[in-house]
C-alpha cells in the first residue's frame, strides 16, 4: 500500500532526473551520428550550468537558458576547431575540453561569487502542472507536474526523430556518420554538417546544464555536472544510436537513479554502496538481456582526414 | 609567469620534483597507458582502466594484508600477481559480456568503473576495513609489502621500473613477435587478419582484454604497494581516463607512452606546485593543464600535416 | 553526323601532394554518345572524371559544359548541372535503404515515398529495377551498381560517368548494361565509360580517349581505330603491346586447359570436399552436399551468379570457412585471393612487408624475422612488377591494381600446393590481368604438376582461358559442366549458370 | 630530506583540503580559518586542493621541505600521510582535523561534533510532525557517522519512537543527486533532514525550500542563511576559531603535539538555531541550554548512540 503511494513520486523523480541526461544524450547522439564522439560533453554541461547561473541572476530564467545554451556551444566550438580544422584526435580533444570547461567555470565562479558562493539565490523555474492532464491518477502528476524543460523534451524527441529521418539534412547527417565518402559524392559538405552537429551537441549539453541549475538545484558548484556527460555517452550506446532509443535509455537511467534514491529512503539495511552501484549494474544487465543490433555509426571517432 | 615557473619547478625543478613527484605520478599513467594502448591496438575500446586499476589495488591489498610479514620478495610478487588477477577479473567481466552477449566494451567498461568505485567504497568499510573499524581504509601494510624504492631518499618505486620494462617488452612484442603482430593486425584490419592470416580474431581479442586488465591491475598494485601502503577509497583521481589521452598522444606506441606518461605526470606535479607556491587556485590550474594539452595537440596536428605532405613526396 | 560537345576538359593538370596524376589531359565528349575513357592502372582516368564531377579542382585547365566554361566548387554543383557519376568504389551507405541512398543530398523535407516513386519511374523507363526498401548493404554487387546509376538518373543526370562498371558484373549483366547505355545515349544522354578493357570499350563506345601517365595520347572515333592501336596507345610500348597480343590470342582460345587435361595430365588429389554442407548464421543453406576433388595440375574453373554458393565454395576450399557438415581435405597452407581486397586480403595501413607477414600471422609463433620478410617482400615486388612498391611503404599508397598484384604474388608463394582465386583480375589493367592469369595457369614447373588451382571469375572468357575443368554453382549445388563438342560453344555454361542441365 | 628553508623567519601555514573551497561547508570554512590565521597572526599562507592519498603525502612533504611551520590536513583521511611524513620534517607541525594519531610533531584536532548533533536531534524531534526524520550524508565518513548517531540519540532522548532514515549520496558534489535524495526521503514522510554533504547538500536545501513542509539542518558551517525560511539550524564547527587556537600556540612555541579536543566547552562546536525562524518552543531551547550547561560542567555525558 505504502509502496503504491511511492509510485507517483518515483515516476516524477525518474523523469526529472532523466531530463538533463536526455538533453545531453540527444546532443551527443546527433554528434555521434555525424561520426564525432564528443567527450567534451561534460564540459558543455558544466559551461551550461555556469552560463545559466550567471545570466539568470542578471536577466531571469529565460535569459539564463539562452546563455546556458550559448555557453555549451562556445565550448563545442573550440572542440570543433580542434577536431575539424586541426584534425586532432577526438578523444584527447574532448577530454581536454572537459578539463578546460571545469577549470574555466570554477575560476569564473570564484572570481564572480567569491569563496562564499552564489547560495541559492538564483531564480528557478519550478514545476508547472498542466491543467487537466496532471489530474490523471498516478501518472498524471508524474508526467505533467514537471518543469517546462521536461515538456520541451517531450517536444524535442519526436521533432528530432522526425528531423533525422524525414528531412534531407537529417539524412545527410546520418550519411556523414556512416560513410563520409558517400556523403561527399552526393555533394554534401561534410565539414559543415559536422560543425552543425558538434554545435548542436554543445547547445543541448548547455541546455542540460542550464536545466540542472535553473530547474533543479538552483545554484552552482564546482563539478556539479558530476559525470553526467559520460553517462550521457553511455546512454547513447544503450539507446543504440536512435533518437527514441536514446530518450528511452535516458529514462531508464533516470528511473534507475530514482529507484536508488527510493531504496535508500526505504531504510533497507544494506550497504549504501549497493544502491549507488545499482543503476550501473542495471545497465549492464539490460545491455546483455535486451538483444539487438549494435549499430555504431561506422565513421565514429575516426580522425578527420584519416580515411 | 610566476605560475608557469612554479609549474616547471614543481615538475622538474629539483631532484625531489623529478624523482618523488613527477615520476611517481607518471607511474600509474604509464602502466594504464600501456593497458589502454594494448587494447586499442587490438581495436578494443577498453575505457575501463580506471575500474581495473581499483580492482588491482583491491587484489594487491588483500594479498599484502593476508601475507603479513612474509619475506618481502614473496609479498611483492604476490601483490603483483594478485593485482594483475584483480584487474584481469574485472576486464574479464566486460570480455565475457562482449563475447557472450555482444555488449559493447565502450559502455560496459564505463559502467564497471562506477561499480568498482562503489565496491572499493564498501570493501574499506567492510571486509578490508582496518581493525578499529572507524576509518574507511585498510590497515597499513607491513613493511614487507612496501615496494622497494629505486633511488635512495626518493619516492620513486618499483612500479615505475616495471612500467618502463613492460613498455619496452610490449614494444618489442608488437614489433618482433608473431603474437604482437597478430594483435596489431586484428586491430588494424580484423577481417583481413582472419581471412588472409587465419587469425582467430575473437579469441585474440578476448586474450588482449584480459592482459590489458591485468596490466591496469598492476597499476593498482603499484599504487598501493609503492605509494599509499593501504587501500583507500578515492585512490585514483581518474588516472584511467587520463591514461587514454596518454596512450593516444603516444600514438599507441609503448615507447612513446613512457614519454607521454611523464609529460602528464609532470603536468600534475607542476599543477600542484602552482597551487602551493604560486597560490593559483585549483580551478585555474585545470585551465592551464587543459591549455598545455591542447597546445601539444595542436602542435602535433600541425606536424602531422607536414608529415602528410612529406609522405606525398615519398610517394612519387 | 556531328553532335555538339556536351563535356570538354582540356589541358588538365592535377597533383596529389607531389604525385602528378594528370598532366595535360583532355577529353571531348559529344552529346548523345557513349565515350570510352581508357588507360592502364594509375593512368589518371578516375582523377580526370572526379574533376569533371566537381570533387577535385584542377591545378590547371578548363572545363566546358554545353559550351560554357564552368568551375564546380563541389560535386553538389556538378549534380545540379546534370552530371552523375558512378564511382569505381561504390559510394553507397550500406546501412541505409536504397531509397535513402537515392535521396541523399536532397534538401528540405524528405519525401521517401516520392523518391521511391521516381525510382519506379526510372525503372520503368530503363529497366534498372531496385527495391527501394532494400538495405543497400544487402544488395548484390550488380544491384548496387544499378542503384548507383538510378541515383544519378533520379536527379535528371544528362551526363553519366561510369568508373569501371564492368569489373563486378557477370557477362549477362554486362551486356544488359551496355544495351542500356546505348539506349540512354540514343535518347540524348551522354555517357563516359571508364575502363581498361579494350574489347569492352570497342563494343559499346562511339568515341574513345586513351590516357597514359596522365596525358591524353589518343582521341578517336570508334570507327577509326583498331584494337591494336588502342593497346599500343595504352601501353605506350608497341613491343610490349605486341608481346601481349600474342599471349592474349593464346589465352583466348577457349578451354585451352581442358585440352591439356584431356591429354592426361592428372596428378594426386590435393583438395577434396566430401558431402560438405554450409549453413549461414541466418540458417540459409549456402552449400548443399558438395563432393569434389581437385588434383595437382588441375585448374578448376568456378562459375555462378551472386549468391549461388561460389563464394562459400571457394572459402571452404581455402580453409577460410568451416563447413557445417562434411569433411574437407586440404594442405596446411592454401593461397587465397579474395575478391574484396581492401577488407579481406590486406590491412591498408600496414606496410608491404607487414602485409606479407599477415598471410602467416595465424600460424606464426615466436619472433618474426623481419629481415627475411623484407627480402621476401622485395622478391614479390620484383617478381610481380608491383609498381612503386617498397617494403616499408604503406600498401594503401599503391594504386589498386598494384595492390592486387602484390596480393597475388604473396598468395602465390604461400599456396605452393593449392591456390584459390576469386575474381583476381578485378580492377586490373590488361597487362596486370594477364600476369595474374599466368600465375593461375602456372600450376606446375617443368613436367611435374605441382599444385591445384581453383579459379572463380564473373568473366566466363577468363574462366575458360585458364580452366582445365569447370563447375557451376547454382542454389548451393555444384555441378561439373561438360563442354560442348565445339569448344567455342558457350551454351552449356550459360545453361549451367541458371541451373538448367 | 629534513632541510628547512626558513628564509625570512615568517610564520608559514599551509592547508590541504579534500575538496573545493567553494562548498559553503567543510572546505570553505577551513579556508576561512586559514585566512583568519593570515589576518590575525600575519602568517604567510598556502592552500592546495588534494584528492588522493598519494597527493596528501606528496604535498605534506613539499610543505615540509619548504619549511612551513604548520601544515593542516583537513580531515581524518590525512592522518596516515602525517604519520609517514612527520618524522622526515621535524621542524614542521602537522595537524589533521579528525583522526587520532599523534607524534613529536603531529597532532590531531578532534571535534566533539556529536555534541551539537545531539542537540540538533532534540530540536528536530520536537518539530517533527510525522515522527519521521532523515540524515543525509555525502559518503559515510567517521565524523559523519558519529554525528548522525548522536543526532539520532538526541532525537530518541525526547521521542523514543521516532523513525530516522539514512541515506548517502556517494559523493560530495552532485547537488542534483542531493536534491533528489532529499525529495525521496520527503516522499517517505521525513519532515526534518539533517544533511552533511557539503556542496551536494545544497541540493537538499533546495529540495526542502521547493517542496516545503519540512525542515533542514545545516552542518559544519553556519548554513542558516542558505535557505533561511526552511532551515531549523546548523551544527557548526567554528573552524576559524579552532585553527586560530592551534596556530597561535604553534607560533609562540607553546604547542604540544596531542589530540586537541575541541568541544562545546571550548565553544568550537555549537548548535546554532536559525534566528529567522522561531519554531523551537521555549521548553525545547531551555532543555537544550540546560544540557549544554551540564555538558560544559561535566555533569552530563552523551548517551551511547543507539544504532538501529
Ligand atoms: N587520393 C590520392 N592521393 C594520392 N595519390 C592519388 C590519389 N588518388 C589517385 N592518386 C594517384 O594518382 C594517379 C592516378 O590515379 P587514378 O585513380 O586517377 O588512376 P586510374 O586511371 O583511375 O587507375 P585505375 O585503373 O587503377 O583505377 C595514380 O598514380 C594514383 O596513385
Ligand atoms: N615492424 C616492422 N614492420 C615492417 N618492417 C620492419 C619492422 N621491423 C623491422 N622492419 C624492417 O625489417 C628490416 C630488418 O629489420 P632490423 O631492424 O632487424 O634490421 P637492421 O635495421 O638491418 O638491423 P639493426 O637493428 O642492426 O639496425 C629493416 O629494413 C626494417 O625496416
Ligand atoms: Mg580508377
Ligand atoms: Mg634494426
mmCIF file of N, CA and C in Angstrom, chain B residues 41 172-200 207 308-316, chain C residues 16-20 311 320 336 338 340 342-350 354-355 357-370 388 393 397 410-411:
data_model
loop_
_atom_site.group_PDB
_atom_site.id
_atom_site.type_symbol
_atom_site.label_atom_id
_atom_site.label_comp_id
_atom_site.label_asym_id
_atom_site.label_seq_id
_atom_site.Cartn_x
_atom_site.Cartn_y
_atom_site.Cartn_z
ATOM 1 N N UNK B 41 45.222 -1.088 -29.611
ATOM 2 C CA UNK B 41 45.928 -1.666 -30.748
ATOM 3 C C UNK B 41 45.165 -2.851 -31.334
ATOM 4 N N UNK B 172 58.667 -4.347 -28.074
ATOM 5 C CA UNK B 172 59.379 -5.433 -28.742
ATOM 6 C C UNK B 172 58.389 -6.496 -29.194
ATOM 7 N N UNK B 173 57.456 -6.782 -28.324
ATOM 8 C CA UNK B 173 56.472 -7.822 -28.625
ATOM 9 C C UNK B 173 55.630 -7.431 -29.846
ATOM 10 N N UNK B 174 55.195 -6.166 -29.895
ATOM 11 C CA UNK B 174 54.421 -5.694 -31.050
ATOM 12 C C UNK B 174 55.241 -5.791 -32.328
ATOM 13 N N UNK B 175 56.493 -5.360 -32.226
ATOM 14 C CA UNK B 175 57.295 -5.223 -33.447
ATOM 15 C C UNK B 175 57.885 -6.535 -33.920
ATOM 16 N N UNK B 176 58.265 -7.377 -32.971
ATOM 17 C CA UNK B 176 59.091 -8.512 -33.359
ATOM 18 C C UNK B 176 58.452 -9.880 -33.225
ATOM 19 N N UNK B 177 57.365 -9.973 -32.488
ATOM 20 C CA UNK B 177 56.838 -11.326 -32.291
ATOM 21 C C UNK B 177 55.572 -11.548 -33.106
ATOM 22 N N UNK B 178 55.340 -12.805 -33.339
ATOM 23 C CA UNK B 178 54.149 -13.185 -34.097
ATOM 24 C C UNK B 178 52.893 -12.803 -33.333
ATOM 25 N N UNK B 179 52.926 -13.020 -32.017
ATOM 26 C CA UNK B 179 51.744 -12.702 -31.215
ATOM 27 C C UNK B 179 51.423 -11.215 -31.271
ATOM 28 N N UNK B 180 52.437 -10.387 -31.126
ATOM 29 C CA UNK B 180 52.222 -8.946 -31.171
ATOM 30 C C UNK B 180 51.735 -8.500 -32.532
ATOM 31 N N UNK B 181 52.298 -9.088 -33.539
ATOM 32 C CA UNK B 181 51.886 -8.739 -34.891
ATOM 33 C C UNK B 181 50.429 -9.123 -35.124
ATOM 34 N N UNK B 182 50.050 -10.285 -34.590
ATOM 35 C CA UNK B 182 48.658 -10.722 -34.727
ATOM 36 C C UNK B 182 47.722 -9.686 -34.115
ATOM 37 N N UNK B 183 48.086 -9.212 -32.928
ATOM 38 C CA UNK B 183 47.227 -8.232 -32.252
ATOM 39 C C UNK B 183 47.129 -6.954 -33.090
ATOM 40 N N UNK B 184 48.245 -6.514 -33.607
ATOM 41 C CA UNK B 184 48.203 -5.303 -34.442
ATOM 42 C C UNK B 184 47.329 -5.525 -35.668
ATOM 43 N N UNK B 185 47.484 -6.709 -36.254
ATOM 44 C CA UNK B 185 46.711 -6.994 -37.471
ATOM 45 C C UNK B 185 45.222 -7.023 -37.164
ATOM 46 N N UNK B 186 44.863 -7.623 -36.036
ATOM 47 C CA UNK B 186 43.453 -7.690 -35.660
ATOM 48 C C UNK B 186 42.896 -6.278 -35.464
ATOM 49 N N UNK B 187 43.693 -5.424 -34.848
ATOM 50 C CA UNK B 187 43.219 -4.062 -34.613
ATOM 51 C C UNK B 187 43.126 -3.248 -35.887
ATOM 52 N N UNK B 188 44.071 -3.441 -36.781
ATOM 53 C CA UNK B 188 44.108 -2.602 -37.977
ATOM 54 C C UNK B 188 43.196 -3.124 -39.075
ATOM 55 N N UNK B 189 42.927 -4.400 -39.070
ATOM 56 C CA UNK B 189 42.048 -4.953 -40.101
ATOM 57 C C UNK B 189 41.641 -6.361 -39.725
ATOM 58 N N UNK B 190 40.588 -6.443 -38.893
ATOM 59 C CA UNK B 190 40.204 -7.741 -38.342
ATOM 60 C C UNK B 190 39.827 -8.727 -39.448
ATOM 61 N N UNK B 191 39.112 -8.210 -40.448
ATOM 62 C CA UNK B 191 38.647 -9.133 -41.495
ATOM 63 C C UNK B 191 39.820 -9.712 -42.269
ATOM 64 N N UNK B 192 40.783 -8.843 -42.596
ATOM 65 C CA UNK B 192 41.939 -9.328 -43.339
ATOM 66 C C UNK B 192 42.758 -10.280 -42.468
ATOM 67 N N UNK B 193 42.864 -9.981 -41.189
ATOM 68 C CA UNK B 193 43.628 -10.864 -40.311
ATOM 69 C C UNK B 193 43.012 -12.255 -40.300
ATOM 70 N N UNK B 194 41.691 -12.285 -40.276
ATOM 71 C CA UNK B 194 41.022 -13.584 -40.252
ATOM 72 C C UNK B 194 41.124 -14.269 -41.616
ATOM 73 N N UNK B 195 40.850 -13.507 -42.651
ATOM 74 C CA UNK B 195 40.757 -14.117 -43.971
ATOM 75 C C UNK B 195 42.128 -14.410 -44.569
ATOM 76 N N UNK B 196 43.021 -13.435 -44.512
ATOM 77 C CA UNK B 196 44.320 -13.643 -45.140
ATOM 78 C C UNK B 196 45.278 -14.366 -44.210
ATOM 79 N N UNK B 197 45.149 -14.137 -42.914
ATOM 80 C CA UNK B 197 46.134 -14.692 -41.998
ATOM 81 C C UNK B 197 45.642 -15.859 -41.173
ATOM 82 N N UNK B 198 44.335 -16.173 -41.272
ATOM 83 C CA UNK B 198 43.811 -17.262 -40.482
ATOM 84 C C UNK B 198 43.899 -17.017 -38.981
ATOM 85 N N UNK B 199 43.806 -15.749 -38.579
ATOM 86 C CA UNK B 199 43.884 -15.417 -37.163
ATOM 87 C C UNK B 199 42.513 -15.613 -36.516
ATOM 88 N N UNK B 200 42.502 -16.208 -35.333
ATOM 89 C CA UNK B 200 41.258 -16.347 -34.581
ATOM 90 C C UNK B 200 41.001 -15.015 -33.866
ATOM 91 N N UNK B 207 41.820 -12.456 -25.259
ATOM 92 C CA UNK B 207 43.078 -12.544 -24.517
ATOM 93 C C UNK B 207 43.660 -11.147 -24.265
ATOM 94 N N UNK B 308 52.240 14.549 -43.671
ATOM 95 C CA UNK B 308 51.410 14.055 -44.761
ATOM 96 C C UNK B 308 51.952 14.561 -46.095
ATOM 97 N N UNK B 309 52.371 15.836 -46.074
ATOM 98 C CA UNK B 309 52.913 16.379 -47.317
ATOM 99 C C UNK B 309 54.211 15.684 -47.701
ATOM 100 N N UNK B 310 55.039 15.422 -46.657
ATOM 101 C CA UNK B 310 56.300 14.772 -46.966
ATOM 102 C C UNK B 310 56.058 13.352 -47.480
ATOM 103 N N UNK B 311 55.045 12.694 -46.910
ATOM 104 C CA UNK B 311 54.715 11.358 -47.385
ATOM 105 C C UNK B 311 54.359 11.395 -48.862
ATOM 106 N N UNK B 312 53.609 12.432 -49.227
ATOM 107 C CA UNK B 312 53.215 12.560 -50.627
ATOM 108 C C UNK B 312 54.449 12.696 -51.509
ATOM 109 N N UNK B 313 55.488 13.339 -50.975
ATOM 110 C CA UNK B 313 56.732 13.452 -51.730
ATOM 111 C C UNK B 313 57.330 12.063 -51.940
ATOM 112 N N UNK B 314 57.368 11.309 -50.831
ATOM 113 C CA UNK B 314 57.937 9.973 -50.928
ATOM 114 C C UNK B 314 57.194 9.120 -51.937
ATOM 115 N N UNK B 315 55.882 9.365 -51.996
ATOM 116 C CA UNK B 315 55.055 8.507 -52.830
ATOM 117 C C UNK B 315 55.372 8.657 -54.308
ATOM 118 N N UNK B 316 56.150 9.674 -54.619
ATOM 119 C CA UNK B 316 56.426 9.914 -56.023
ATOM 120 C C UNK B 316 57.266 8.820 -56.660
ATOM 121 N N UNK C 16 48.505 15.108 -56.575
ATOM 122 C CA UNK C 16 48.207 14.709 -55.194
ATOM 123 C C UNK C 16 49.513 14.847 -54.448
ATOM 124 N N UNK C 17 49.597 15.811 -53.553
ATOM 125 C CA UNK C 17 50.892 16.075 -52.941
ATOM 126 C C UNK C 17 51.833 16.435 -54.073
ATOM 127 N N UNK C 18 52.865 15.637 -54.226
ATOM 128 C CA UNK C 18 53.736 15.921 -55.363
ATOM 129 C C UNK C 18 53.610 14.862 -56.451
ATOM 130 N N UNK C 19 52.623 13.965 -56.275
ATOM 131 C CA UNK C 19 52.383 12.999 -57.348
ATOM 132 C C UNK C 19 51.606 13.688 -58.457
ATOM 133 N N UNK C 20 52.172 13.719 -59.634
ATOM 134 C CA UNK C 20 51.483 14.338 -60.756
ATOM 135 C C UNK C 20 50.553 13.291 -61.362
ATOM 136 N N UNK C 311 30.928 -18.282 -53.601
ATOM 137 C CA UNK C 311 31.667 -17.599 -52.554
ATOM 138 C C UNK C 311 32.014 -18.557 -51.414
ATOM 139 N N UNK C 320 38.939 -21.014 -45.243
ATOM 140 C CA UNK C 320 38.524 -19.779 -44.578
ATOM 141 C C UNK C 320 37.133 -19.892 -43.983
ATOM 142 N N UNK C 336 45.020 -17.796 -51.018
ATOM 143 C CA UNK C 336 43.652 -17.340 -51.252
ATOM 144 C C UNK C 336 43.678 -15.889 -51.703
ATOM 145 N N UNK C 338 41.090 -13.176 -52.264
ATOM 146 C CA UNK C 338 39.661 -12.869 -52.151
ATOM 147 C C UNK C 338 39.290 -11.691 -53.041
ATOM 148 N N UNK C 340 37.270 -9.050 -52.288
ATOM 149 C CA UNK C 340 37.281 -7.749 -51.628
ATOM 150 C C UNK C 340 38.654 -7.537 -51.008
ATOM 151 N N UNK C 342 40.524 -4.896 -50.167
ATOM 152 C CA UNK C 342 40.793 -3.964 -49.076
ATOM 153 C C UNK C 342 40.318 -4.467 -47.720
ATOM 154 N N UNK C 343 39.286 -5.299 -47.726
ATOM 155 C CA UNK C 343 38.807 -5.799 -46.445
ATOM 156 C C UNK C 343 39.367 -7.165 -46.090
ATOM 157 N N UNK C 344 39.490 -8.012 -47.088
ATOM 158 C CA UNK C 344 39.781 -9.411 -46.782
ATOM 159 C C UNK C 344 41.226 -9.818 -47.019
ATOM 160 N N UNK C 345 41.971 -9.038 -47.780
ATOM 161 C CA UNK C 345 43.305 -9.504 -48.124
ATOM 162 C C UNK C 345 44.419 -8.680 -47.498
ATOM 163 N N UNK C 346 44.196 -7.397 -47.354
ATOM 164 C CA UNK C 346 45.282 -6.577 -46.826
ATOM 165 C C UNK C 346 44.787 -5.679 -45.697
ATOM 166 N N UNK C 347 45.734 -5.250 -44.880
ATOM 167 C CA UNK C 347 45.464 -4.214 -43.881
ATOM 168 C C UNK C 347 45.987 -2.916 -44.491
ATOM 169 N N UNK C 348 45.088 -2.017 -44.890
ATOM 170 C CA UNK C 348 45.507 -0.857 -45.681
ATOM 171 C C UNK C 348 46.583 -0.011 -45.017
ATOM 172 N N UNK C 349 46.571 0.065 -43.691
ATOM 173 C CA UNK C 349 47.529 0.949 -43.020
ATOM 174 C C UNK C 349 48.870 0.259 -42.761
ATOM 175 N N UNK C 350 48.994 -0.997 -43.133
ATOM 176 C CA UNK C 350 50.245 -1.725 -42.918
ATOM 177 C C UNK C 350 51.173 -1.560 -44.128
ATOM 178 N N UNK C 354 54.627 -5.866 -43.793
ATOM 179 C CA UNK C 354 53.665 -6.326 -42.798
ATOM 180 C C UNK C 354 52.520 -7.077 -43.452
ATOM 181 N N UNK C 355 52.113 -6.616 -44.616
ATOM 182 C CA UNK C 355 51.048 -7.329 -45.306
ATOM 183 C C UNK C 355 51.511 -8.690 -45.792
ATOM 184 N N UNK C 357 53.678 -10.469 -44.073
ATOM 185 C CA UNK C 357 53.692 -11.251 -42.832
ATOM 186 C C UNK C 357 52.274 -11.641 -42.428
ATOM 187 N N UNK C 358 51.328 -10.798 -42.802
ATOM 188 C CA UNK C 358 49.933 -11.040 -42.432
ATOM 189 C C UNK C 358 49.472 -12.431 -42.847
ATOM 190 N N UNK C 359 49.925 -12.864 -43.997
ATOM 191 C CA UNK C 359 49.432 -14.120 -44.540
ATOM 192 C C UNK C 359 49.758 -15.304 -43.640
ATOM 193 N N UNK C 360 50.776 -15.153 -42.802
ATOM 194 C CA UNK C 360 51.129 -16.271 -41.932
ATOM 195 C C UNK C 360 50.858 -15.944 -40.473
ATOM 196 N N UNK C 361 50.158 -14.845 -40.239
ATOM 197 C CA UNK C 361 50.011 -14.345 -38.869
ATOM 198 C C UNK C 361 49.355 -15.363 -37.950
ATOM 199 N N UNK C 362 48.383 -16.096 -38.468
ATOM 200 C CA UNK C 362 47.648 -17.011 -37.602
ATOM 201 C C UNK C 362 48.510 -18.144 -37.094
ATOM 202 N N UNK C 363 49.396 -18.628 -37.941
ATOM 203 C CA UNK C 363 50.163 -19.825 -37.577
ATOM 204 C C UNK C 363 51.511 -19.481 -36.956
ATOM 205 N N UNK C 364 51.989 -18.266 -37.196
ATOM 206 C CA UNK C 364 53.351 -17.941 -36.766
ATOM 207 C C UNK C 364 53.496 -18.009 -35.251
ATOM 208 N N UNK C 365 54.663 -18.414 -34.808
ATOM 209 C CA UNK C 365 54.971 -18.471 -33.379
ATOM 210 C C UNK C 365 56.295 -17.757 -33.154
ATOM 211 N N UNK C 366 56.526 -17.377 -31.899
ATOM 212 C CA UNK C 366 57.817 -16.803 -31.551
ATOM 213 C C UNK C 366 58.048 -15.451 -32.193
ATOM 214 N N UNK C 367 59.309 -15.165 -32.487
ATOM 215 C CA UNK C 367 59.608 -13.863 -33.063
ATOM 216 C C UNK C 367 59.532 -13.925 -34.578
ATOM 217 N N UNK C 368 59.364 -12.759 -35.159
ATOM 218 C CA UNK C 368 59.297 -12.681 -36.617
ATOM 219 C C UNK C 368 60.646 -12.216 -37.138
ATOM 220 N N UNK C 369 61.073 -12.806 -38.214
ATOM 221 C CA UNK C 369 62.343 -12.430 -38.806
ATOM 222 C C UNK C 369 62.074 -11.389 -39.885
ATOM 223 N N UNK C 370 62.085 -10.124 -39.480
ATOM 224 C CA UNK C 370 61.694 -9.064 -40.415
ATOM 225 C C UNK C 370 62.664 -8.976 -41.577
ATOM 226 N N UNK C 388 55.990 1.069 -57.920
ATOM 227 C CA UNK C 388 56.158 1.933 -56.742
ATOM 228 C C UNK C 388 56.270 1.144 -55.458
ATOM 229 N N UNK C 393 56.696 0.699 -47.529
ATOM 230 C CA UNK C 393 55.639 1.581 -47.983
ATOM 231 C C UNK C 393 54.261 1.065 -47.566
ATOM 232 N N UNK C 397 49.038 3.237 -50.287
ATOM 233 C CA UNK C 397 49.542 4.294 -51.163
ATOM 234 C C UNK C 397 49.819 3.748 -52.566
ATOM 235 N N UNK C 410 51.908 -12.611 -53.137
ATOM 236 C CA UNK C 410 52.019 -13.165 -51.791
ATOM 237 C C UNK C 410 51.383 -14.549 -51.716
ATOM 238 N N UNK C 411 50.189 -14.645 -52.241
ATOM 239 C CA UNK C 411 49.469 -15.912 -52.129
ATOM 240 C C UNK C 411 50.087 -16.970 -53.030
#
